[in-house]
């Protein structure tokens, strides 16, 4: 069974840092693009970052570029998101999502259960 | 950035009725448009990929159509379990973007 399990969420002060992790199982992790997608309370979905498969690259929207860093450890089938300089508007449920292929330009076919990040003083 | 505009924002529908949700892209995206269903307190679930490709395990009452800038998600006969918010998503260009969502309520 394909499964994604996120962890690492919590309460952090503005300007602080947090590292999220996503443990993947049930598929050949190396071969697939992986993304982080967030959802602020009562709001819609927003793509946060992606790392393409097969030794590819990382991509970010302008809203997090320079503050967030996505990485992947293919030997451990783990995806991570290092979040620095956090702002109140980063408060959201963060989902890990598996792409349907190795390139970033794919649908998200499997989603984790999400981990909650709250940025507040 | 490719902006996706969904309509309507909200729909209240009687069971067995047909539901149509539209998603319009701000520029042509070919068939790189996907649909998700999100029920309250759950993660999103992929319903349709690449505008019209079905997903294993998704009921056949869900279908998608369109290309270029105009896309449609159709639920042929609404069931009570279909109460959810539906999102479109484009993977044609970065940043990847989502529509604002359409909430479907059962009357």
mmCIF file of C-alpha atoms in Angstrom:
data_model
loop_
_atom_site.group_PDB
_atom_site.id
_atom_site.type_symbol
_atom_site.label_atom_id
_atom_site.label_comp_id
_atom_site.label_asym_id
_atom_site.label_seq_id
_atom_site.Cartn_x
_atom_site.Cartn_y
_atom_site.Cartn_z
ATOM 1 C CA UNK A 1 0.000 0.000 0.000
ATOM 2 C CA UNK A 2 1.305 3.434 -0.935
ATOM 3 C CA UNK A 3 1.521 5.618 2.149
ATOM 4 C CA UNK A 4 2.820 9.053 3.095
ATOM 5 C CA UNK A 5 3.170 10.049 6.747
ATOM 6 C CA UNK A 6 4.069 13.617 7.681
ATOM 7 C CA UNK A 7 5.558 14.754 10.960
ATOM 8 C CA UNK A 8 7.289 17.748 12.505
ATOM 9 C CA UNK A 9 4.479 20.279 12.707
ATOM 10 C CA UNK A 10 3.895 22.429 15.759
ATOM 11 C CA UNK A 11 3.697 25.914 17.226
ATOM 12 C CA UNK A 12 6.534 28.297 16.366
ATOM 13 C CA UNK A 13 7.060 32.016 16.896
ATOM 14 C CA UNK A 14 7.242 34.429 13.969
ATOM 15 C CA UNK A 15 10.758 34.429 12.566
ATOM 16 C CA UNK A 16 11.369 30.909 13.818
ATOM 17 C CA UNK A 17 12.171 27.677 11.993
ATOM 18 C CA UNK A 18 10.598 24.258 11.652
ATOM 19 C CA UNK A 19 11.487 21.109 9.750
ATOM 20 C CA UNK A 20 8.786 18.840 8.349
ATOM 21 C CA UNK A 21 9.333 15.258 7.277
ATOM 22 C CA UNK A 22 7.369 12.859 5.114
ATOM 23 C CA UNK A 23 8.014 9.117 5.297
ATOM 24 C CA UNK A 24 7.033 7.316 2.114
ATOM 25 C CA UNK A 25 6.382 3.620 1.630
ATOM 26 C CA UNK A 26 4.883 1.208 -0.883
ATOM 27 C CA UNK A 27 6.478 2.601 -4.054
ATOM 28 C CA UNK A 28 9.879 3.268 -5.664
ATOM 29 C CA UNK A 29 10.460 6.667 -4.069
ATOM 30 C CA UNK A 30 13.410 7.612 -6.328
ATOM 31 C CA UNK A 31 11.264 7.558 -9.451
ATOM 32 C CA UNK A 32 8.598 10.063 -8.458
ATOM 33 C CA UNK A 33 8.339 13.787 -8.003
ATOM 34 C CA UNK A 34 7.260 14.805 -4.514
ATOM 35 C CA UNK A 35 5.649 18.028 -3.384
ATOM 36 C CA UNK A 36 4.480 19.943 -0.345
ATOM 37 C CA UNK A 37 1.038 21.542 -0.537
ATOM 38 C CA UNK A 38 -0.477 23.616 2.259
ATOM 39 C CA UNK A 39 -3.932 24.694 3.299
ATOM 40 C CA UNK A 40 -4.472 27.666 5.594
ATOM 41 C CA UNK A 41 -7.429 27.393 8.011
ATOM 42 C CA UNK A 42 -10.690 27.578 6.051
ATOM 43 C CA UNK A 43 -8.839 28.287 2.795
ATOM 44 C CA UNK A 44 -7.915 26.505 -0.428
ATOM 45 C CA UNK A 45 -4.838 24.567 -1.490
ATOM 46 C CA UNK A 46 -1.477 26.187 -2.229
ATOM 47 C CA UNK A 47 1.560 24.455 -3.713
ATOM 48 C CA UNK A 48 4.655 25.141 -1.603
ATOM 49 C CA UNK A 49 7.525 23.232 -3.181
ATOM 50 C CA UNK A 50 8.441 20.243 -5.335
ATOM 51 C CA UNK A 51 11.424 18.004 -5.918
ATOM 52 C CA UNK A 52 11.439 16.048 -9.136
ATOM 53 C CA UNK A 53 12.396 12.381 -9.187
ATOM 54 C CA UNK A 54 15.437 10.601 -10.616
ATOM 55 C CA UNK A 55 18.025 13.046 -9.310
ATOM 56 C CA UNK A 56 16.132 16.138 -10.332
ATOM 57 C CA UNK A 57 15.744 19.634 -9.001
ATOM 58 C CA UNK A 58 13.800 21.661 -6.459
ATOM 59 C CA UNK A 59 11.137 24.239 -7.304
ATOM 60 C CA UNK A 60 9.331 26.904 -5.247
ATOM 61 C CA UNK A 61 6.708 29.603 -5.685
ATOM 62 C CA UNK A 62 7.842 33.167 -4.970
ATOM 63 C CA UNK A 63 5.921 33.204 -1.670
ATOM 64 C CA UNK A 64 8.394 30.819 -0.007
ATOM 65 C CA UNK A 65 11.504 31.063 -2.205
ATOM 66 C CA UNK A 66 14.566 31.845 -0.103
ATOM 67 C CA UNK A 67 12.808 30.825 3.136
ATOM 68 C CA UNK A 68 11.866 27.189 2.503
ATOM 69 C CA UNK A 69 14.145 24.373 1.338
ATOM 70 C CA UNK A 70 12.855 21.027 0.109
ATOM 71 C CA UNK A 71 15.093 17.982 0.131
ATOM 72 C CA UNK A 72 14.792 14.258 -0.320
ATOM 73 C CA UNK A 73 16.742 11.248 0.946
ATOM 74 C CA UNK A 74 16.054 8.491 -1.565
ATOM 75 C CA UNK A 75 17.918 5.920 0.539
ATOM 76 C CA UNK A 76 15.402 6.482 3.356
ATOM 77 C CA UNK A 77 12.364 7.302 1.170
ATOM 78 C CA UNK A 78 11.981 10.553 3.043
ATOM 79 C CA UNK A 79 10.982 14.049 1.928
ATOM 80 C CA UNK A 80 11.771 17.075 4.078
ATOM 81 C CA UNK A 81 10.853 20.743 4.188
ATOM 82 C CA UNK A 82 13.060 23.160 6.120
ATOM 83 C CA UNK A 83 11.058 26.299 6.864
ATOM 84 C CA UNK A 84 12.889 29.419 8.062
ATOM 85 C CA UNK A 85 11.806 32.994 8.778
ATOM 86 C CA UNK A 86 8.277 31.796 9.380
ATOM 87 C CA UNK A 87 5.392 34.255 9.189
ATOM 88 C CA UNK A 88 1.835 34.186 10.490
ATOM 89 C CA UNK A 89 0.624 33.593 6.926
ATOM 90 C CA UNK A 90 2.559 30.304 6.826
ATOM 91 C CA UNK A 91 0.084 28.878 9.342
ATOM 92 C CA UNK A 92 -1.537 25.897 7.620
ATOM 93 C CA UNK A 93 -1.885 22.156 7.327
ATOM 94 C CA UNK A 94 1.081 20.954 5.276
ATOM 95 C CA UNK A 95 0.531 17.938 3.048
ATOM 96 C CA UNK A 96 3.128 15.751 1.410
ATOM 97 C CA UNK A 97 2.006 14.599 -2.049
ATOM 98 C CA UNK A 98 3.301 12.065 -4.565
ATOM 99 C CA UNK A 99 3.335 12.946 -8.242
ATOM 100 C CA UNK A 100 2.191 10.610 -10.987
ATOM 101 C CA UNK A 101 5.638 10.680 -12.594
ATOM 102 C CA UNK A 102 9.221 11.807 -12.155
ATOM 103 C CA UNK A 103 8.758 15.320 -13.521
ATOM 104 C CA UNK A 104 7.295 18.128 -11.442
ATOM 105 C CA UNK A 105 4.546 18.679 -13.990
ATOM 106 C CA UNK A 106 2.128 15.975 -12.845
ATOM 107 C CA UNK A 107 -1.004 15.409 -10.798
ATOM 108 C CA UNK A 108 -0.785 14.622 -7.078
ATOM 109 C CA UNK A 109 -2.017 11.050 -6.864
ATOM 110 C CA UNK A 110 -1.369 10.274 -3.205
ATOM 111 C CA UNK A 111 -1.573 12.660 -0.240
ATOM 112 C CA UNK A 112 -0.491 12.272 3.362
ATOM 113 C CA UNK A 113 -2.737 13.068 6.301
ATOM 114 C CA UNK A 114 -1.079 16.435 6.860
ATOM 115 C CA UNK A 115 0.808 18.083 9.715
ATOM 116 C CA UNK A 116 -0.286 21.350 11.335
ATOM 117 C CA UNK A 117 2.049 24.330 11.494
ATOM 118 C CA UNK A 118 1.006 27.313 13.595
ATOM 119 C CA UNK A 119 3.078 30.495 13.540
ATOM 120 C CA UNK A 120 2.119 32.698 16.461
ATOM 121 C CA UNK A 121 3.633 34.570 19.372
ATOM 122 C CA UNK B 1 1.304 32.615 -12.991
ATOM 123 C CA UNK B 2 -1.607 30.604 -14.371
ATOM 124 C CA UNK B 3 -4.791 31.537 -12.530
ATOM 125 C CA UNK B 4 -7.585 28.962 -12.287
ATOM 126 C CA UNK B 5 -11.105 30.291 -11.745
ATOM 127 C CA UNK B 6 -13.715 27.807 -10.562
ATOM 128 C CA UNK B 7 -17.460 28.250 -10.684
ATOM 129 C CA UNK B 8 -19.691 28.141 -8.842
ATOM 130 C CA UNK B 9 -18.138 28.689 -5.407
ATOM 131 C CA UNK B 10 -20.996 26.794 -3.770
ATOM 132 C CA UNK B 11 -23.704 24.459 -4.950
ATOM 133 C CA UNK B 12 -26.596 22.876 -3.017
ATOM 134 C CA UNK B 13 -27.810 19.808 -4.861
ATOM 135 C CA UNK B 14 -30.456 17.108 -4.426
ATOM 136 C CA UNK B 15 -29.299 13.470 -4.516
ATOM 137 C CA UNK B 16 -29.386 11.908 -8.014
ATOM 138 C CA UNK B 17 -29.085 15.333 -9.602
ATOM 139 C CA UNK B 18 -26.296 16.045 -12.105
ATOM 140 C CA UNK B 19 -23.522 18.377 -10.922
ATOM 141 C CA UNK B 20 -21.288 20.426 -13.210
ATOM 142 C CA UNK B 21 -18.273 22.374 -11.977
ATOM 143 C CA UNK B 22 -16.188 24.488 -14.310
ATOM 144 C CA UNK B 23 -12.561 25.581 -14.151
ATOM 145 C CA UNK B 24 -11.198 28.277 -16.441
ATOM 146 C CA UNK B 25 -7.459 28.850 -16.896
ATOM 147 C CA UNK B 26 -5.985 32.299 -17.533
ATOM 148 C CA UNK B 27 -3.974 30.854 -20.450
ATOM 149 C CA UNK B 28 -3.982 27.654 -22.448
ATOM 150 C CA UNK B 29 -2.777 24.640 -20.461
ATOM 151 C CA UNK B 30 -3.535 21.857 -22.923
ATOM 152 C CA UNK B 31 -4.861 18.926 -20.914
ATOM 153 C CA UNK B 32 -2.699 19.517 -17.819
ATOM 154 C CA UNK B 33 -5.695 19.928 -15.529
ATOM 155 C CA UNK B 34 -6.568 17.668 -12.606
ATOM 156 C CA UNK B 35 -9.509 17.439 -10.201
ATOM 157 C CA UNK B 36 -9.516 16.641 -6.475
ATOM 158 C CA UNK B 37 -12.186 15.969 -3.879
ATOM 159 C CA UNK B 38 -11.683 17.027 -0.273
ATOM 160 C CA UNK B 39 -14.150 15.991 2.408
ATOM 161 C CA UNK B 40 -14.181 17.793 5.788
ATOM 162 C CA UNK B 41 -11.114 17.005 7.902
ATOM 163 C CA UNK B 42 -9.651 14.766 5.204
ATOM 164 C CA UNK B 43 -6.781 15.047 2.751
ATOM 165 C CA UNK B 44 -7.547 15.799 -0.905
ATOM 166 C CA UNK B 45 -8.129 12.819 -3.188
ATOM 167 C CA UNK B 46 -7.341 12.707 -6.912
ATOM 168 C CA UNK B 47 -10.506 12.177 -8.968
ATOM 169 C CA UNK B 48 -9.510 12.927 -12.566
ATOM 170 C CA UNK B 49 -6.092 13.550 -14.114
ATOM 171 C CA UNK B 50 -5.175 15.235 -17.391
ATOM 172 C CA UNK B 51 -8.653 16.658 -17.897
ATOM 173 C CA UNK B 52 -10.458 13.388 -18.603
ATOM 174 C CA UNK B 53 -8.399 10.388 -17.465
ATOM 175 C CA UNK B 54 -10.166 8.288 -14.861
ATOM 176 C CA UNK B 55 -8.500 7.140 -11.661
ATOM 177 C CA UNK B 56 -8.704 3.557 -10.405
ATOM 178 C CA UNK B 57 -11.173 3.238 -7.550
ATOM 179 C CA UNK B 58 -13.015 6.472 -8.287
ATOM 180 C CA UNK B 59 -16.737 5.909 -9.021
ATOM 181 C CA UNK B 60 -17.691 6.133 -12.689
ATOM 182 C CA UNK B 61 -20.199 8.914 -11.979
ATOM 183 C CA UNK B 62 -17.218 11.297 -11.888
ATOM 184 C CA UNK B 63 -15.958 12.451 -15.284
ATOM 185 C CA UNK B 64 -13.912 15.300 -16.688
ATOM 186 C CA UNK B 65 -13.723 17.086 -20.010
ATOM 187 C CA UNK B 66 -12.138 20.072 -21.686
ATOM 188 C CA UNK B 67 -8.824 21.327 -23.007
ATOM 189 C CA UNK B 68 -7.037 24.615 -23.505
ATOM 190 C CA UNK B 69 -8.638 27.027 -21.044
ATOM 191 C CA UNK B 70 -12.056 25.559 -20.223
ATOM 192 C CA UNK B 71 -12.604 22.417 -18.194
ATOM 193 C CA UNK B 72 -15.549 20.665 -16.558
ATOM 194 C CA UNK B 73 -15.977 18.141 -13.762
ATOM 195 C CA UNK B 74 -19.289 16.298 -13.925
ATOM 196 C CA UNK B 75 -20.957 14.146 -11.295
ATOM 197 C CA UNK B 76 -23.638 12.322 -13.262
ATOM 198 C CA UNK B 77 -25.860 11.399 -10.325
ATOM 199 C CA UNK B 78 -24.985 12.932 -6.971
ATOM 200 C CA UNK B 79 -24.822 10.699 -3.923
ATOM 201 C CA UNK B 80 -24.797 11.779 -0.283
ATOM 202 C CA UNK B 81 -21.143 10.758 0.094
ATOM 203 C CA UNK B 82 -20.158 13.282 -2.597
ATOM 204 C CA UNK B 83 -20.606 16.218 -0.212
ATOM 205 C CA UNK B 84 -17.172 17.833 -0.390
ATOM 206 C CA UNK B 85 -15.113 20.672 -1.789
ATOM 207 C CA UNK B 86 -13.742 20.119 -5.287
ATOM 208 C CA UNK B 87 -10.523 21.713 -6.564
ATOM 209 C CA UNK B 88 -8.931 21.929 -9.983
ATOM 210 C CA UNK B 89 -5.138 22.070 -10.345
ATOM 211 C CA UNK B 90 -2.877 22.830 -13.293
ATOM 212 C CA UNK B 91 0.530 21.247 -13.910
ATOM 213 C CA UNK B 92 1.285 23.017 -17.183
ATOM 214 C CA UNK B 93 3.615 25.600 -15.688
ATOM 215 C CA UNK B 94 5.263 26.783 -12.498
ATOM 216 C CA UNK B 95 4.106 27.792 -10.026
ATOM 217 C CA UNK B 96 1.637 24.917 -9.853
ATOM 218 C CA UNK B 97 -1.728 26.427 -8.986
ATOM 219 C CA UNK B 98 -5.165 25.427 -7.750
ATOM 220 C CA UNK B 99 -8.620 26.815 -8.279
ATOM 221 C CA UNK B 100 -10.403 28.373 -5.321
ATOM 222 C CA UNK B 101 -12.646 25.369 -4.783
ATOM 223 C CA UNK B 102 -16.324 24.536 -5.199
ATOM 224 C CA UNK B 103 -18.231 23.366 -2.158
ATOM 225 C CA UNK B 104 -21.015 20.883 -2.931
ATOM 226 C CA UNK B 105 -23.709 20.497 -0.305
ATOM 227 C CA UNK B 106 -26.442 17.884 -0.258
ATOM 228 C CA UNK B 107 -29.965 19.309 0.023
#
